[in-house]
Short mmCIF file of C-alpha atoms in Angstrom, two decimals:
data_model
loop_
_atom_site.label_atom_id
_atom_site.label_comp_id
_atom_site.label_asym_id
_atom_site.label_seq_id
_atom_site.Cartn_x
_atom_site.Cartn_y
_atom_site.Cartn_z
CA MET A 4 28.26 16.08 -99.90
CA GLU A 5 30.04 14.93 -97.23
CA GLU A 6 28.86 11.95 -95.03
CA ILE A 7 27.59 12.49 -91.57
CA ILE A 8 26.96 8.99 -91.26
CA ARG A 9 29.18 6.27 -92.04
CA SER A 10 29.26 2.83 -90.45
CA GLU A 11 32.01 0.11 -91.40
CA GLY A 12 30.94 -3.50 -90.57
CA LEU A 13 28.55 -2.82 -87.77
CA THR A 14 27.76 -5.64 -86.23
CA TYR A 15 25.67 -6.01 -82.53
CA ARG A 16 24.58 -8.68 -80.43
CA TYR A 17 22.18 -8.23 -77.72
CA GLU A 18 23.41 -9.26 -74.50
CA THR A 19 20.30 -11.11 -73.20
CA GLU A 20 19.65 -13.01 -76.61
CA THR A 21 21.57 -16.75 -77.26
CA PRO A 22 24.21 -15.30 -79.73
CA LYS A 23 22.71 -17.58 -82.56
CA ARG A 24 21.96 -14.41 -84.69
CA PRO A 25 23.64 -10.83 -84.28
CA ALA A 26 20.61 -8.22 -84.18
CA LEU A 27 23.13 -6.02 -86.97
CA ASP A 28 25.28 -8.16 -89.14
CA GLY A 29 27.76 -5.94 -90.94
CA VAL A 30 25.96 -3.00 -91.83
CA ASP A 31 27.53 -0.41 -93.85
CA LEU A 32 25.29 2.86 -93.78
CA ARG A 33 26.42 5.85 -95.26
CA VAL A 34 24.31 9.23 -95.15
CA ARG A 35 25.31 12.54 -96.79
CA GLU A 36 24.72 15.72 -95.20
CA GLY A 37 21.05 17.14 -96.27
CA GLU A 38 20.18 13.26 -97.36
CA PHE A 39 16.32 12.34 -96.73
CA VAL A 40 17.31 8.42 -96.01
CA ALA A 41 14.32 5.85 -95.23
CA VAL A 42 15.52 2.52 -93.57
CA LEU A 43 12.66 0.08 -94.37
CA GLY A 44 12.26 -3.45 -92.62
CA HIS A 45 9.69 -5.82 -90.50
CA ASN A 46 9.85 -6.66 -87.08
CA GLY A 47 13.18 -7.82 -86.04
CA SER A 48 14.99 -6.90 -89.09
CA GLY A 49 17.35 -4.82 -86.73
CA LYS A 50 16.11 -1.12 -88.43
CA SER A 51 15.58 0.08 -84.62
CA THR A 52 18.87 -0.99 -83.44
CA LEU A 53 20.70 0.47 -86.19
CA ALA A 54 19.16 3.82 -85.33
CA LYS A 55 20.03 3.74 -81.75
CA HIS A 56 23.60 3.25 -83.10
CA ILE A 57 23.41 6.77 -84.88
CA ASN A 58 23.12 8.74 -81.45
CA ALA A 59 25.22 6.10 -79.64
CA LEU A 60 22.43 4.93 -77.75
CA LEU A 61 24.01 1.59 -78.60
CA VAL A 62 27.86 1.20 -79.59
CA PRO A 63 28.90 -1.55 -81.84
CA SER A 64 30.02 -5.19 -80.53
CA GLU A 65 32.08 -5.51 -83.65
CA GLY A 66 32.84 -2.67 -86.36
CA LYS A 67 32.63 1.16 -86.30
CA MET A 68 29.81 3.49 -86.52
CA PHE A 69 31.03 7.49 -86.50
CA THR A 70 27.88 10.46 -86.58
CA ASN A 71 29.55 13.73 -87.44
CA GLY A 72 32.70 12.28 -88.14
CA LEU A 73 32.90 11.33 -84.41
CA ASP A 74 33.74 7.52 -83.04
CA THR A 75 30.64 6.88 -81.50
CA SER A 76 32.45 4.32 -79.38
CA GLU A 77 34.67 6.42 -77.70
CA GLU A 78 32.53 7.82 -74.35
CA ASP A 79 34.10 11.39 -74.50
CA ASN A 80 32.09 12.05 -77.76
CA VAL A 81 28.56 10.42 -76.34
CA ILE A 82 26.96 14.32 -75.59
CA GLU A 83 28.08 16.11 -78.95
CA ILE A 84 26.79 12.97 -81.05
CA ARG A 85 23.59 13.08 -78.89
CA ARG A 86 23.52 16.96 -79.59
CA SER A 87 24.08 17.07 -83.47
CA ALA A 88 21.66 13.44 -83.91
CA GLY A 89 18.71 14.03 -82.20
CA MET A 90 16.00 11.09 -81.84
CA VAL A 91 12.52 10.54 -82.26
CA PHE A 92 10.68 7.42 -80.74
CA GLN A 93 7.93 5.66 -81.26
CA ASN A 94 5.64 6.71 -78.08
CA PRO A 95 4.74 10.14 -77.66
CA ASP A 96 3.81 10.02 -74.22
CA ASN A 97 7.50 8.02 -73.34
CA GLN A 98 9.17 10.94 -74.42
CA ILE A 99 7.99 14.04 -72.91
CA VAL A 100 9.43 14.52 -69.72
CA ALA A 101 7.67 17.94 -68.39
CA THR A 102 4.31 19.10 -67.57
CA VAL A 103 4.31 21.90 -69.85
CA VAL A 104 5.07 21.99 -73.44
CA GLU A 105 7.81 24.80 -73.38
CA GLU A 106 9.66 23.06 -70.28
CA ASP A 107 9.48 19.99 -72.24
CA VAL A 108 11.05 21.72 -75.37
CA ALA A 109 13.81 23.32 -73.12
CA PHE A 110 14.89 20.13 -71.70
CA GLY A 111 17.62 19.57 -74.25
CA PRO A 112 19.08 22.87 -73.96
CA GLU A 113 19.24 22.87 -70.11
CA ASN A 114 20.90 19.47 -69.98
CA LEU A 115 23.51 21.03 -72.47
CA GLY A 116 23.93 23.98 -70.24
CA VAL A 117 22.62 26.64 -72.70
CA ARG A 118 22.84 30.33 -71.29
CA GLN A 119 18.92 30.98 -69.57
CA GLU A 120 18.48 33.93 -72.25
CA ASP A 121 19.05 31.53 -75.34
CA ILE A 122 16.97 28.61 -74.05
CA ILE A 123 13.54 30.60 -74.33
CA GLU A 124 14.71 31.85 -78.10
CA LYS A 125 15.42 28.21 -78.95
CA VAL A 126 12.33 26.91 -77.50
CA TYR A 127 10.13 29.15 -79.82
CA LEU A 128 12.15 28.53 -82.49
CA ALA A 129 11.87 25.03 -82.71
CA LEU A 130 8.21 25.11 -81.43
CA ASN A 131 7.51 27.35 -84.85
CA MET A 132 9.49 25.02 -86.70
CA VAL A 133 6.84 22.23 -86.27
CA ASN A 134 4.04 25.06 -86.11
CA MET A 135 3.42 24.09 -82.26
CA GLY A 136 4.31 27.85 -81.38
CA ASP A 137 0.55 28.69 -79.58
CA PHE A 138 0.99 25.85 -77.76
CA GLY A 139 3.80 26.83 -75.96
CA LYS A 140 2.22 26.69 -72.32
CA ARG A 141 -0.58 23.92 -72.71
CA SER A 142 -0.28 20.75 -71.16
CA PRO A 143 0.98 18.06 -73.00
CA HIS A 144 -1.46 15.44 -72.11
CA MET A 145 -4.32 17.61 -73.79
CA LEU A 146 -2.88 17.62 -76.73
CA SER A 147 -3.43 14.79 -79.88
CA GLY A 148 -1.06 12.32 -80.50
CA GLY A 149 0.53 14.17 -83.91
CA GLN A 150 0.54 17.53 -82.21
CA LYS A 151 2.64 15.20 -79.11
CA GLN A 152 4.88 13.95 -81.40
CA ARG A 153 5.69 17.76 -82.78
CA VAL A 154 6.48 18.80 -79.59
CA ALA A 155 9.03 15.48 -79.20
CA ILE A 156 10.48 16.89 -82.67
CA ALA A 157 10.77 20.35 -81.29
CA GLY A 158 12.34 19.02 -78.16
CA VAL A 159 14.98 17.63 -80.66
CA LEU A 160 14.97 20.63 -82.67
CA ALA A 161 15.86 22.83 -79.50
CA MET A 162 19.29 21.18 -79.72
CA ASP A 163 20.14 22.59 -83.15
CA PRO A 164 20.99 18.83 -84.48
CA LYS A 165 22.09 18.37 -87.81
CA ILE A 166 20.40 14.52 -88.21
CA ILE A 167 17.00 13.53 -86.77
CA ILE A 168 16.39 10.22 -86.52
CA PHE A 169 12.86 8.96 -86.24
CA ASP A 170 12.56 5.72 -85.03
CA GLU A 171 8.87 4.63 -86.06
CA SER A 172 7.47 7.62 -84.77
CA THR A 173 4.35 7.35 -86.76
CA SER A 174 3.41 3.76 -86.07
CA MET A 175 1.40 5.33 -82.93
CA LEU A 176 -0.74 7.83 -84.75
CA ASP A 177 -3.87 7.89 -86.56
CA PRO A 178 -4.01 8.78 -90.02
CA VAL A 179 -4.34 12.64 -89.13
CA GLY A 180 -1.52 12.71 -86.95
CA ARG A 181 0.86 10.71 -89.52
CA LYS A 182 -0.25 13.51 -91.99
CA GLU A 183 0.78 15.89 -89.90
CA VAL A 184 4.25 14.42 -88.86
CA MET A 185 5.60 13.77 -92.46
CA ALA A 186 4.60 16.84 -93.43
CA THR A 187 7.26 18.36 -90.67
CA ILE A 188 9.45 15.82 -91.60
CA ASN A 189 9.44 16.80 -95.02
CA TYR A 190 9.69 20.40 -94.16
CA LEU A 191 12.66 19.89 -92.05
CA ASN A 192 14.50 18.21 -94.51
CA LYS A 193 13.73 20.61 -97.69
CA VAL A 194 13.60 24.06 -95.83
CA GLU A 195 15.55 23.35 -92.54
CA LYS A 196 18.31 21.38 -94.30
CA LYS A 197 18.18 18.40 -91.82
CA THR A 198 19.62 15.20 -92.50
CA ILE A 199 16.51 12.75 -91.79
CA VAL A 200 16.82 8.72 -91.27
CA LEU A 201 13.27 7.65 -91.29
CA ILE A 202 12.59 4.35 -89.85
CA THR A 203 9.70 2.43 -90.58
CA HIS A 204 8.08 -0.28 -91.93
CA PHE A 205 5.18 1.76 -93.54
CA MET A 206 6.27 2.08 -97.51
CA GLU A 207 3.87 4.86 -97.81
CA GLU A 208 5.96 6.87 -95.67
CA THR A 209 9.18 6.51 -97.82
CA VAL A 210 7.79 8.17 -101.03
CA ASP A 211 9.97 11.42 -100.67
CA ALA A 212 12.74 9.80 -99.54
CA ASP A 213 15.88 10.20 -101.44
CA ARG A 214 16.94 6.82 -100.79
CA VAL A 215 15.41 3.65 -99.13
CA VAL A 216 17.52 1.13 -97.23
CA VAL A 217 15.71 -2.19 -97.07
CA MET A 218 16.85 -4.30 -94.19
CA ILE A 219 16.68 -8.01 -93.76
CA LYS A 220 17.42 -9.78 -90.59
CA GLY A 221 20.52 -7.45 -89.50
CA ARG A 222 21.55 -6.72 -92.88
CA ILE A 223 21.14 -4.20 -95.91
CA GLU A 224 19.49 -6.37 -98.17
CA ASP A 225 19.19 -3.40 -100.86
CA GLU A 226 19.29 0.30 -101.74
CA GLY A 227 18.01 3.05 -104.14
CA THR A 228 15.37 5.36 -104.49
CA PRO A 229 11.82 4.82 -103.81
CA GLY A 230 11.20 4.05 -107.30
CA GLU A 231 13.56 1.63 -107.89
CA ILE A 232 12.91 -0.14 -104.71
CA PHE A 233 8.86 -0.32 -105.00
CA ARG A 234 9.33 -2.08 -108.34
CA LYS A 235 11.40 -4.99 -106.80
CA ARG A 236 8.22 -7.36 -105.78
CA ASP A 237 10.38 -10.28 -104.75
CA LEU A 238 12.65 -8.15 -102.29
CA LEU A 239 9.81 -6.57 -100.81
CA MET A 240 8.23 -9.89 -100.32
CA ARG A 241 11.16 -11.42 -98.76
CA ALA A 242 11.51 -8.13 -96.98
CA GLY A 243 8.04 -9.03 -95.37
CA LEU A 244 7.03 -5.24 -96.77
CA ILE A 245 3.72 -4.39 -97.79
CA PRO A 246 4.07 -1.88 -101.42
CA PRO A 247 1.63 0.99 -101.02
CA PHE A 248 -1.64 0.72 -102.94
CA ALA A 249 -0.82 2.98 -105.67
CA SER A 250 2.31 1.07 -106.46
CA ASP A 251 0.77 -2.20 -106.21
CA VAL A 252 -2.03 -1.40 -108.70
CA ALA A 253 0.14 0.22 -110.99
CA TYR A 254 2.38 -3.26 -111.07
CA ARG A 255 -1.22 -5.67 -111.42
CA LEU A 256 -2.00 -3.28 -114.28
CA LYS A 257 1.43 -4.10 -115.83
CA ASP A 258 0.75 -7.96 -115.54
CA GLU A 259 -2.61 -7.49 -116.96
CA GLY A 260 -0.91 -5.30 -119.91
CA PHE A 261 -1.32 -2.12 -118.87
CA ASP A 262 1.79 -0.36 -118.78
CA ILE A 263 1.29 3.19 -116.85
CA GLY A 264 4.73 3.26 -115.58
CA GLN A 265 5.85 3.90 -112.01
CA ALA A 266 3.08 5.11 -109.65
CA LEU A 267 4.32 6.06 -106.18
CA THR A 268 1.32 7.81 -104.88
CA VAL A 269 -2.47 7.55 -105.54
CA ASP A 270 -2.05 11.12 -107.85
CA GLU A 271 0.57 9.52 -109.92
CA LEU A 272 -1.42 6.61 -110.16
CA VAL A 273 -4.59 8.44 -111.71
CA GLU A 274 -2.47 10.68 -113.52
CA GLY A 275 -0.49 7.23 -115.22
CA ILE A 276 -4.16 5.67 -115.87
CA CYS A 277 -5.59 8.94 -117.70
CA ARG A 278 -3.02 9.13 -119.83
CA SER A 279 -3.02 5.42 -120.91
CA LEU A 280 -6.56 5.79 -121.50
CA GLN A 281 -5.91 8.78 -123.90
CA LYS A 282 -3.52 7.31 -125.49
CA ASP A 283 -5.72 4.34 -126.68
CA MET B 26 -15.04 10.81 -63.19
CA ILE B 27 -11.26 9.26 -62.71
CA LYS B 28 -9.64 12.23 -64.16
CA ASP B 29 -11.43 14.45 -61.58
CA ILE B 30 -8.50 14.88 -59.69
CA THR B 31 -6.84 17.96 -60.09
CA LEU B 32 -3.80 17.14 -58.07
CA GLY B 33 -0.79 19.10 -59.31
CA GLN B 34 -3.13 21.02 -61.84
CA TYR B 35 -1.57 24.02 -63.19
CA PHE B 36 -3.89 26.86 -64.66
CA PRO B 37 -1.69 28.98 -66.94
CA GLY B 38 -1.40 32.70 -66.40
CA GLU B 39 0.25 36.12 -66.45
CA SER B 40 -0.95 37.31 -63.42
CA PRO B 41 1.52 38.90 -60.40
CA ILE B 42 0.78 35.47 -58.27
CA HIS B 43 1.81 33.67 -61.29
CA LYS B 44 4.39 35.46 -61.70
CA MET B 45 5.93 35.58 -58.38
CA ASP B 46 9.34 33.49 -57.48
CA ALA B 47 8.08 29.72 -56.95
CA ARG B 48 10.18 29.75 -53.72
CA THR B 49 8.44 32.44 -52.22
CA LYS B 50 5.08 30.49 -52.86
CA LEU B 51 6.37 27.69 -51.55
CA ILE B 52 7.62 29.10 -48.26
CA LEU B 53 4.53 31.18 -47.62
CA THR B 54 2.59 28.26 -48.29
CA LEU B 55 4.13 26.27 -45.47
CA VAL B 56 3.91 29.22 -43.27
CA LEU B 57 0.45 30.00 -44.04
CA ILE B 58 -0.34 25.92 -43.61
CA VAL B 59 1.53 26.00 -39.83
CA ILE B 60 0.10 29.20 -38.88
CA ILE B 61 -3.71 28.16 -39.52
CA PHE B 62 -2.93 25.44 -36.46
CA PHE B 63 -2.18 28.21 -34.25
CA VAL B 64 -5.26 30.40 -35.34
CA HIS B 65 -7.94 30.42 -32.21
CA THR B 66 -9.86 33.69 -33.11
CA TYR B 67 -12.33 35.03 -35.57
CA ILE B 68 -10.26 37.49 -36.81
CA GLY B 69 -7.41 35.22 -37.15
CA TYR B 70 -9.55 33.18 -39.88
CA LEU B 71 -11.24 35.82 -41.54
CA CYS B 72 -7.54 37.22 -41.96
CA VAL B 73 -5.95 34.14 -43.26
CA ALA B 74 -9.45 33.81 -45.32
CA ALA B 75 -9.38 37.07 -46.43
CA LEU B 76 -5.74 36.88 -47.86
CA LEU B 77 -6.20 33.52 -49.64
CA VAL B 78 -9.48 35.13 -51.33
CA LEU B 79 -7.32 37.80 -52.00
CA THR B 80 -4.66 35.85 -53.70
CA ALA B 81 -7.69 34.08 -55.81
CA VAL B 82 -8.76 37.34 -57.19
CA ILE B 83 -5.18 38.67 -57.96
CA SER B 84 -4.41 35.35 -59.77
CA LYS B 85 -7.38 35.33 -61.75
CA VAL B 86 -7.79 31.76 -61.72
CA GLY B 87 -11.51 31.93 -61.60
CA ALA B 88 -13.77 30.21 -58.79
CA ARG B 89 -14.29 27.33 -60.37
CA PHE B 90 -10.97 25.86 -60.54
CA VAL B 91 -10.60 27.07 -57.11
CA TYR B 92 -13.91 25.15 -56.31
CA ASN B 93 -12.49 21.96 -58.14
CA GLY B 94 -9.35 21.99 -55.73
CA ILE B 95 -11.34 22.06 -52.66
CA LYS B 96 -13.80 19.64 -54.10
CA PRO B 97 -12.48 16.51 -53.41
CA ILE B 98 -12.13 16.98 -49.42
CA LEU B 99 -15.99 18.36 -49.14
CA PRO B 100 -16.75 14.99 -47.84
CA ILE B 101 -14.37 14.62 -45.65
CA ALA B 102 -14.72 18.16 -44.04
CA LEU B 103 -18.48 16.90 -43.91
CA PHE B 104 -18.07 13.81 -42.22
CA THR B 105 -15.45 15.57 -39.52
CA PHE B 106 -17.93 18.18 -38.99
CA VAL B 107 -20.77 15.62 -38.09
CA ILE B 108 -18.31 13.99 -35.98
CA ASN B 109 -17.35 16.83 -34.12
CA LEU B 110 -20.90 17.96 -33.79
CA PHE B 111 -22.12 15.07 -31.75
CA PHE B 112 -19.19 14.08 -29.91
CA ILE B 113 -17.69 17.18 -28.36
CA SER B 114 -19.44 17.94 -25.19
CA GLY B 115 -19.70 21.32 -23.71
CA GLU B 116 -22.15 23.25 -21.29
CA THR B 117 -24.71 25.26 -23.40
CA VAL B 118 -27.22 22.66 -25.06
CA ILE B 119 -28.94 23.68 -28.04
CA PHE B 120 -30.63 20.75 -29.01
CA GLU B 121 -31.44 17.51 -27.14
CA TRP B 122 -33.16 14.51 -28.40
CA ARG B 123 -32.74 10.94 -26.50
CA PHE B 124 -29.32 10.45 -26.78
CA ILE B 125 -28.36 12.78 -29.30
CA LYS B 126 -26.72 16.09 -27.97
CA ILE B 127 -25.46 19.09 -29.40
CA THR B 128 -23.99 21.97 -27.79
CA LEU B 129 -22.93 25.30 -28.67
CA GLU B 130 -19.32 24.72 -27.81
CA GLY B 131 -19.53 21.32 -29.96
CA LEU B 132 -20.91 23.44 -32.90
CA ARG B 133 -18.52 25.99 -32.70
CA GLN B 134 -15.69 23.37 -32.63
CA SER B 135 -17.15 21.50 -35.46
CA VAL B 136 -17.28 24.93 -37.91
CA ILE B 137 -13.84 25.48 -36.48
CA THR B 138 -12.51 22.32 -38.06
CA VAL B 139 -13.99 22.60 -41.68
CA VAL B 140 -12.71 26.12 -41.90
CA ARG B 141 -9.44 25.16 -40.91
CA LEU B 142 -9.54 22.21 -43.29
CA VAL B 143 -10.95 24.03 -46.41
CA LEU B 144 -8.11 26.95 -45.21
CA LEU B 145 -5.55 24.39 -45.66
CA VAL B 146 -6.32 22.90 -48.63
CA LEU B 147 -7.28 26.14 -50.49
CA SER B 148 -3.85 27.46 -49.29
CA SER B 149 -1.99 24.77 -51.25
CA THR B 150 -4.26 24.70 -53.92
CA MET B 151 -3.54 28.17 -54.78
CA MET B 152 -0.11 27.28 -54.82
CA THR B 153 -0.29 24.49 -57.20
CA LEU B 154 -2.84 26.41 -59.19
CA THR B 155 -0.70 29.13 -60.18
CA THR B 156 2.86 27.33 -59.97
CA SER B 157 3.77 24.72 -62.48
CA PRO B 158 4.85 21.42 -61.26
CA MET B 159 8.36 22.00 -62.91
CA GLU B 160 8.94 25.52 -61.13
CA LEU B 161 7.67 23.99 -57.73
CA THR B 162 10.29 21.19 -58.21
CA THR B 163 12.67 23.44 -59.40
CA ALA B 164 11.89 25.81 -56.23
CA LEU B 165 12.19 22.73 -53.90
CA GLU B 166 15.66 22.11 -55.72
CA ARG B 167 17.03 25.49 -54.84
CA LEU B 168 15.73 25.56 -51.14
CA LEU B 169 17.40 22.44 -51.13
CA LYS B 170 20.26 23.01 -52.56
CA PRO B 171 22.67 23.50 -49.47
CA LEU B 172 21.71 19.86 -48.49
CA SER B 173 23.38 18.37 -51.45
CA LYS B 174 26.75 19.60 -49.76
CA ILE B 175 26.17 16.42 -47.33
CA GLY B 176 25.39 14.26 -50.11
CA PHE B 177 21.83 14.53 -50.49
CA PRO B 178 20.25 14.08 -53.93
CA VAL B 179 18.48 17.19 -54.42
CA HIS B 180 18.33 17.44 -57.91
CA GLU B 181 17.48 13.57 -58.35
CA ILE B 182 14.86 14.18 -55.98
CA ALA B 183 13.37 17.09 -57.91
CA LEU B 184 13.47 15.70 -61.47
CA MET B 185 11.83 12.35 -59.59
CA MET B 186 8.83 14.48 -58.40
CA SER B 187 8.44 16.36 -61.61
CA ILE B 188 8.27 13.37 -63.70
CA ALA B 189 5.80 11.89 -61.21
CA LEU B 190 3.51 14.50 -61.41
CA ARG B 191 3.91 14.68 -65.24
CA PHE B 192 3.07 10.70 -65.50
CA ILE B 193 -0.21 11.25 -63.19
CA PRO B 194 -2.67 12.02 -66.21
CA THR B 195 -0.57 9.26 -68.38
CA LEU B 196 -1.40 6.65 -65.95
CA LEU B 197 -4.62 7.70 -64.99
CA GLU B 198 -6.00 7.65 -68.71
CA GLU B 199 -4.25 3.94 -68.78
CA THR B 200 -5.84 2.85 -65.61
CA ASP B 201 -9.66 3.83 -67.06
CA LYS B 202 -8.56 2.40 -70.68
CA ILE B 203 -7.40 -0.89 -68.97
CA MET B 204 -10.69 -1.02 -66.61
CA LYS B 205 -12.99 -0.56 -69.30
CA ALA B 206 -11.26 -3.34 -71.37
CA GLN B 207 -11.22 -5.47 -68.42
CA THR B 208 -14.98 -4.79 -67.48
CA ALA B 209 -15.79 -5.61 -71.71
CA ARG B 210 -14.53 -8.86 -70.85
CA GLY B 211 -16.64 -9.68 -67.91
CA ALA B 212 -14.47 -8.33 -65.15
CA ASP B 213 -16.69 -6.71 -62.07
CA PHE B 214 -14.76 -3.71 -60.36
CA GLU B 215 -18.44 -2.90 -58.36
CA GLU B 216 -19.84 -5.29 -56.54
CA GLY B 217 -18.95 -7.77 -53.89
CA GLY B 218 -17.40 -7.16 -50.31
CA LEU B 219 -13.93 -5.56 -49.29
CA ILE B 220 -11.56 -8.53 -50.42
CA LYS B 221 -13.40 -9.06 -53.44
CA LYS B 222 -12.98 -5.89 -54.81
CA ALA B 223 -9.71 -5.40 -53.56
CA LYS B 224 -9.10 -9.25 -55.69
CA ALA B 225 -11.10 -7.63 -58.69
CA LEU B 226 -8.25 -5.11 -58.66
CA VAL B 227 -5.10 -7.61 -59.27
CA PRO B 228 -6.33 -7.92 -63.53
CA LEU B 229 -6.25 -3.88 -63.17
CA LEU B 230 -2.72 -3.51 -61.52
CA VAL B 231 -0.48 -6.06 -63.11
CA PRO B 232 -0.86 -4.65 -66.72
CA LEU B 233 -0.84 -1.23 -65.15
CA PHE B 234 2.72 -1.78 -63.51
CA VAL B 235 4.19 -3.98 -66.42
CA SER B 236 3.29 -0.49 -68.69
CA ALA B 237 4.75 1.87 -66.15
CA PHE B 238 7.92 -0.09 -66.19
CA ARG B 239 8.35 -0.29 -69.91
CA ARG B 240 7.32 3.78 -69.94
CA ALA B 241 10.05 4.39 -67.29
CA TYR B 242 12.64 2.48 -69.67
CA ASP B 243 11.38 4.35 -72.69
CA LEU B 244 11.34 7.76 -70.94
CA ALA B 245 15.11 6.98 -69.37
CA LEU B 246 15.99 6.57 -73.14
CA ALA B 247 14.46 9.40 -74.57
CA MET B 248 16.12 11.60 -71.90
CA GLU B 249 19.49 10.31 -72.92
CA ALA B 250 19.04 10.70 -76.32
CA ARG B 251 18.41 14.30 -75.33
CA CYS B 252 21.29 14.45 -73.35
CA TYR B 253 20.50 14.06 -70.24
CA ASN B 254 23.97 13.94 -67.88
CA GLY B 255 22.74 14.27 -64.40
CA GLY B 256 22.43 17.52 -62.53
CA GLU B 257 25.85 18.66 -62.98
CA GLY B 258 26.47 21.81 -65.81
CA ARG B 259 22.29 21.77 -66.04
CA THR B 260 20.67 25.17 -66.84
CA LYS B 261 17.11 26.44 -66.49
CA MET B 262 14.72 27.94 -69.24
CA ARG B 263 12.75 29.98 -66.30
CA VAL B 264 14.85 30.82 -63.25
CA SER B 265 12.86 33.10 -61.05
CA HIS B 266 14.05 36.23 -59.44
CA PHE B 267 12.88 37.97 -56.16
CA HIS B 268 11.16 40.94 -57.13
CA LYS B 269 8.74 43.68 -55.21
CA ARG B 270 5.73 41.33 -55.47
CA ASP B 271 7.89 38.89 -53.63
CA LEU B 272 8.27 41.38 -50.61
CA PHE B 273 4.91 42.42 -50.75
CA ALA B 274 3.53 38.95 -50.35
CA PHE B 275 5.97 38.16 -47.70
CA ALA B 276 4.41 41.47 -46.16
CA ALA B 277 1.24 40.24 -46.62
CA VAL B 278 1.85 36.95 -44.92
CA GLY B 279 3.97 38.78 -42.39
CA LEU B 280 0.90 40.87 -40.90
CA VAL B 281 -1.11 37.34 -40.48
CA VAL B 282 1.03 35.96 -38.99
CA ILE B 283 1.56 39.21 -36.57
CA VAL B 284 -2.04 39.54 -36.05
CA ILE B 285 -2.44 35.74 -35.26
CA ALA B 286 0.52 36.00 -33.21
CA LEU B 287 -0.85 39.01 -30.67
CA GLY B 288 -3.64 36.48 -30.10
CA TYR B 289 -6.28 38.03 -31.95
#
């Protein structure tokens, strides 16, 4: 499959900071079309900075970044890149522009100069994808956090992007909202075949990803399937990440001599324990 | 209680009033507001009131929402009523007790002032109840479009207005939250004189400002991420056009204007 996101030696320094350490230090990220990649890292690991490079909100200080085959450092490509790589941010309140849901979702297509008749169609298509079709005429401030974040996702979807970047999009939500948004993300990846880049520090959210990229201090430290990454205890320790409850229990059981194999979710954990009990 | 402010409160609906071109509503509201100052007969007031009541009925907004719209000015209306009642002198005295004197002219004038005030607010309330802020700013943008030829930033101002409206509830909520947080730590917003009260607001305003600036930065980033690139080449989802109902509305308001202009 084709690589839709490719960075080569991507280095970025924030101007305001003393140049002791760049926020990104020679990052080579590759994402194939249709892939679900989770970028895991602690605060200050550079994961959000990396995300902002994908849709040209930031351009590399050194190295190159190609999104959908286009060089992000070329001014003329910027609009096309942002159209094909939409971004959902952390705070749902701070990314909603309009006072009515459908008008907010229309903001992207309006900016792109989409014909008026097509906008409404795109808006409701996008709202239905995130299960918010009935809320088109509502006011965003009357919605729950999870619903607001889904409206924000619809706002991105209305531009027909190939890639959707989620920059800590669940970190301000309650557990219910988080579940809603994660279900939406999975749907968009599996059914709508969108390429997903999920930036997070919650390991639980990376369980469904095809690949997990772990970042420490502006570098990609390791990558692999969630199963492979979750097993590497000292890597997670160094990255300042807390492994999910299930995989932690499985690991500790193994330490005590009960090998129940890999467990990423609670269901898998229960399954594993039952199986090993039956064997005995 | 802090959420009671209904500024720009839009009541979504599908009535003919809702579907009217926002430009029509904007212009007619302005006309009404101006004309209310010229009315000096009961028939004139009756006409304007009838027109507004008719609008409210057709729009199916519901009396409660209309009442909520004019509720904030009721204390002011009462205040002006009392002031006018006692201070406007006239000839026909209907009540006198020591230095207090109420005259028929004073009573008449006070009632008229209150009616005028209520009608003014009612006309703008009807507009904001039936028009979404986005439609309103779009209408304003289109009406002021000619000004952009001389370098007036029409699109930017319209966008700023709609964003300001969008953030009113968010910032109100935040104010409420900060107030509660400060109260929980012993801050007192209720007691003391004017100066003490003003000073008590500092720990409220500083965090509010800081967060408003952060929100502005976030929003700018989010808008950029959604391909915002200024007003050039933008389209609109809902562009209203003049229909028959707009003509009717113009005719209805025109009729009222004529009645008033004829001196009734």
